[in-house]
mmCIF file of C-alpha atoms in Angstrom:
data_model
loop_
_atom_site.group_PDB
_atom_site.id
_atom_site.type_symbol
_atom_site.label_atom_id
_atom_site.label_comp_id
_atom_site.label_asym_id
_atom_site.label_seq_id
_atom_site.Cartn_x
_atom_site.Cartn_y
_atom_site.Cartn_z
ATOM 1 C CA UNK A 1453 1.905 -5.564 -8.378
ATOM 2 C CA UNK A 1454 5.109 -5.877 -10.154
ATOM 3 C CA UNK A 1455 8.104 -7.024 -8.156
ATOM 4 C CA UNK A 1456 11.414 -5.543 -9.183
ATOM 5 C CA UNK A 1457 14.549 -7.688 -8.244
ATOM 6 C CA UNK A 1458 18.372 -6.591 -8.690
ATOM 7 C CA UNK A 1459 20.950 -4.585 -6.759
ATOM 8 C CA UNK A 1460 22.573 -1.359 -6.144
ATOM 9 C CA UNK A 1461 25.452 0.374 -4.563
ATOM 10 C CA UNK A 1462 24.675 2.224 -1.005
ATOM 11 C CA UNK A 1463 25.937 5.664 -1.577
ATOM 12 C CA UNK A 1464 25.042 7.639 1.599
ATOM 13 C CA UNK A 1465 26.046 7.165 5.630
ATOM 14 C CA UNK A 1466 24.076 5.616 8.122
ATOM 15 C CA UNK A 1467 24.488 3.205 10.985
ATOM 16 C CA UNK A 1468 22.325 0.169 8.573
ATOM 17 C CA UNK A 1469 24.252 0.378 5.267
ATOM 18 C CA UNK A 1470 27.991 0.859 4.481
ATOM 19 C CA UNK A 1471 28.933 3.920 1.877
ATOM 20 C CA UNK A 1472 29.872 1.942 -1.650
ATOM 21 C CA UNK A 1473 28.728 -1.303 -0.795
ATOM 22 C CA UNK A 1474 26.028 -3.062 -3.268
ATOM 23 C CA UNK A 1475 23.167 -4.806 -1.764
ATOM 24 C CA UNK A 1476 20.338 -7.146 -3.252
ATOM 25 C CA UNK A 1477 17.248 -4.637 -3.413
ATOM 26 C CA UNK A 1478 13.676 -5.780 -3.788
ATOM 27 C CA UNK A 1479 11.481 -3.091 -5.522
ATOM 28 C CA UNK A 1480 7.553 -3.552 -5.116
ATOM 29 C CA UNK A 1481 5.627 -0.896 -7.528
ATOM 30 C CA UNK A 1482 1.718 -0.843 -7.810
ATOM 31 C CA UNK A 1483 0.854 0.574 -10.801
ATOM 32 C CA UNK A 1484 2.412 0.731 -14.509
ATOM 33 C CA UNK A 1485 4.995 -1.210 -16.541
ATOM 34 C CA UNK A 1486 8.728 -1.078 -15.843
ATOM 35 C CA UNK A 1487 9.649 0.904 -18.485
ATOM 36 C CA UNK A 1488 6.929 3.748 -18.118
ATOM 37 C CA UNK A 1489 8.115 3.973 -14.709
ATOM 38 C CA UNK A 1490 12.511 3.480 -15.265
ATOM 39 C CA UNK A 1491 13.002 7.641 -13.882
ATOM 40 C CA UNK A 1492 10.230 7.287 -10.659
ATOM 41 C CA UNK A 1493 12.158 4.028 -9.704
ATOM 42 C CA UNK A 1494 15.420 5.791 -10.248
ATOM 43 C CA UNK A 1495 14.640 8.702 -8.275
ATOM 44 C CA UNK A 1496 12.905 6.988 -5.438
ATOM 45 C CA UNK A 1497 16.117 4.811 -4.729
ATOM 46 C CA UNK A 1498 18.535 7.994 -5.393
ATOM 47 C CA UNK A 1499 16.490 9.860 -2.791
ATOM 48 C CA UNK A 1500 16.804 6.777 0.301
ATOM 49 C CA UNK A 1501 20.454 6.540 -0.990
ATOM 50 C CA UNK A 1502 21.289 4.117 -3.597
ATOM 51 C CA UNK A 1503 22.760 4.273 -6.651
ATOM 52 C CA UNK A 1504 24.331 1.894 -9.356
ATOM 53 C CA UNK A 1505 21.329 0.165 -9.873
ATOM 54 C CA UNK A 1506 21.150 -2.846 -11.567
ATOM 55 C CA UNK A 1507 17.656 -4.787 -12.423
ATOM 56 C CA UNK A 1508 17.915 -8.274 -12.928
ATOM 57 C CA UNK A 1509 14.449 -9.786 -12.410
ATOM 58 C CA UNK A 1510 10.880 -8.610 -12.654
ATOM 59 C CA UNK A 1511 7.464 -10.669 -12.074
ATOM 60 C CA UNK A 1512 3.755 -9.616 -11.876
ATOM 61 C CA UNK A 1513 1.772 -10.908 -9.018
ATOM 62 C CA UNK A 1514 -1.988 -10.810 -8.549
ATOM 63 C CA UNK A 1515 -1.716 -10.556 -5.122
ATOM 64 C CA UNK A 1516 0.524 -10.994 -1.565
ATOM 65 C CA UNK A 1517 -1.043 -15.174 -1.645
ATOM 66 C CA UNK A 1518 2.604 -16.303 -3.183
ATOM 67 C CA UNK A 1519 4.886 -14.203 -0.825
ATOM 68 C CA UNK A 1520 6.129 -15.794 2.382
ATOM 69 C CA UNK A 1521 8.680 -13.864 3.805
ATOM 70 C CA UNK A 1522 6.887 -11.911 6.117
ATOM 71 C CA UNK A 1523 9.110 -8.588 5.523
ATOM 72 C CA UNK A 1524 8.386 -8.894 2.168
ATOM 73 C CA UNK A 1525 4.708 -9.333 2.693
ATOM 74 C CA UNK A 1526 4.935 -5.961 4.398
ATOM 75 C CA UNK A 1527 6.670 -4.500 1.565
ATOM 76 C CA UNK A 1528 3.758 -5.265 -0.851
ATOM 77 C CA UNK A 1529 1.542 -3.903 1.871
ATOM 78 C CA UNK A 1530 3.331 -0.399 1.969
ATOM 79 C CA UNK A 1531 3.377 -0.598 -2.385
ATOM 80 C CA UNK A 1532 -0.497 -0.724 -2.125
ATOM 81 C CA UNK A 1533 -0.918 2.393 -0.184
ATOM 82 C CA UNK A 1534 2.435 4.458 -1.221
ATOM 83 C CA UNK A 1535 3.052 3.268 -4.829
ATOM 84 C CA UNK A 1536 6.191 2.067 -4.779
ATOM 85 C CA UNK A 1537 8.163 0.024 -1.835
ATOM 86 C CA UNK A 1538 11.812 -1.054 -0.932
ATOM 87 C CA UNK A 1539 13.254 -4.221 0.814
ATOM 88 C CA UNK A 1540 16.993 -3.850 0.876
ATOM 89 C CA UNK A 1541 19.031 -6.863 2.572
ATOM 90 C CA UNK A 1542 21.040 -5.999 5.631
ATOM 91 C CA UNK A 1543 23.998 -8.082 4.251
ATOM 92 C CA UNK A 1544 26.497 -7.081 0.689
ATOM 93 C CA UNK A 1545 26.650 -8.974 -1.253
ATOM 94 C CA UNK A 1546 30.393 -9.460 -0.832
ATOM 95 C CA UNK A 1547 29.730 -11.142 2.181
ATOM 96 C CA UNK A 1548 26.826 -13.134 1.078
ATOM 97 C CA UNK A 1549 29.577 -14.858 -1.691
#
């Protein structure tokens, strides 16, 4: 599973995110290599509203073993039967500064 860490801007309305704020995202994807998969990742996040995305971090894992955040572990869960998952914290990151 290859984790995808970064951020990205919150571009649509809803009672969980403010419009133009940028929040650390969490990407888990199943299958592939980062690059091979640069336009599904893109559209998946344009399509649950974000935008501005900015990937800072990525890291294989072999399995779930190494994750202990338990939101997170159901984030990989969700990657192994949809493809691709997203864990967006509730918090900007202006405020997390």
């Amino acid at each position: 599973m290859l984790i995808i860490s970064g951020s990205a801007e919150y571009m649509a309305e809803n009672e969980k995110f403010t419009k133009g704020d940028r929040h650390i995202i969490t990407l888990f994807l199943q299958n592939g290599e980062l690059e091979d998969n640069l336009d599904n990742i893109e559209n998946f996040l344009v399509n649950l509203g974000w935008d501005e995305i900015l990937i800072e971090q990525t890291e294989w894992v072999a399995d779930n073993s190494t994750i202990e955040h338990s939101i997170l572990q159901q984030a990989y869960a969700k990657a192994e039967t949809q493809g691709i998952s997203l864990v967006a914290f509730n918090e900007p990151m202006a405020c997390a500064a």
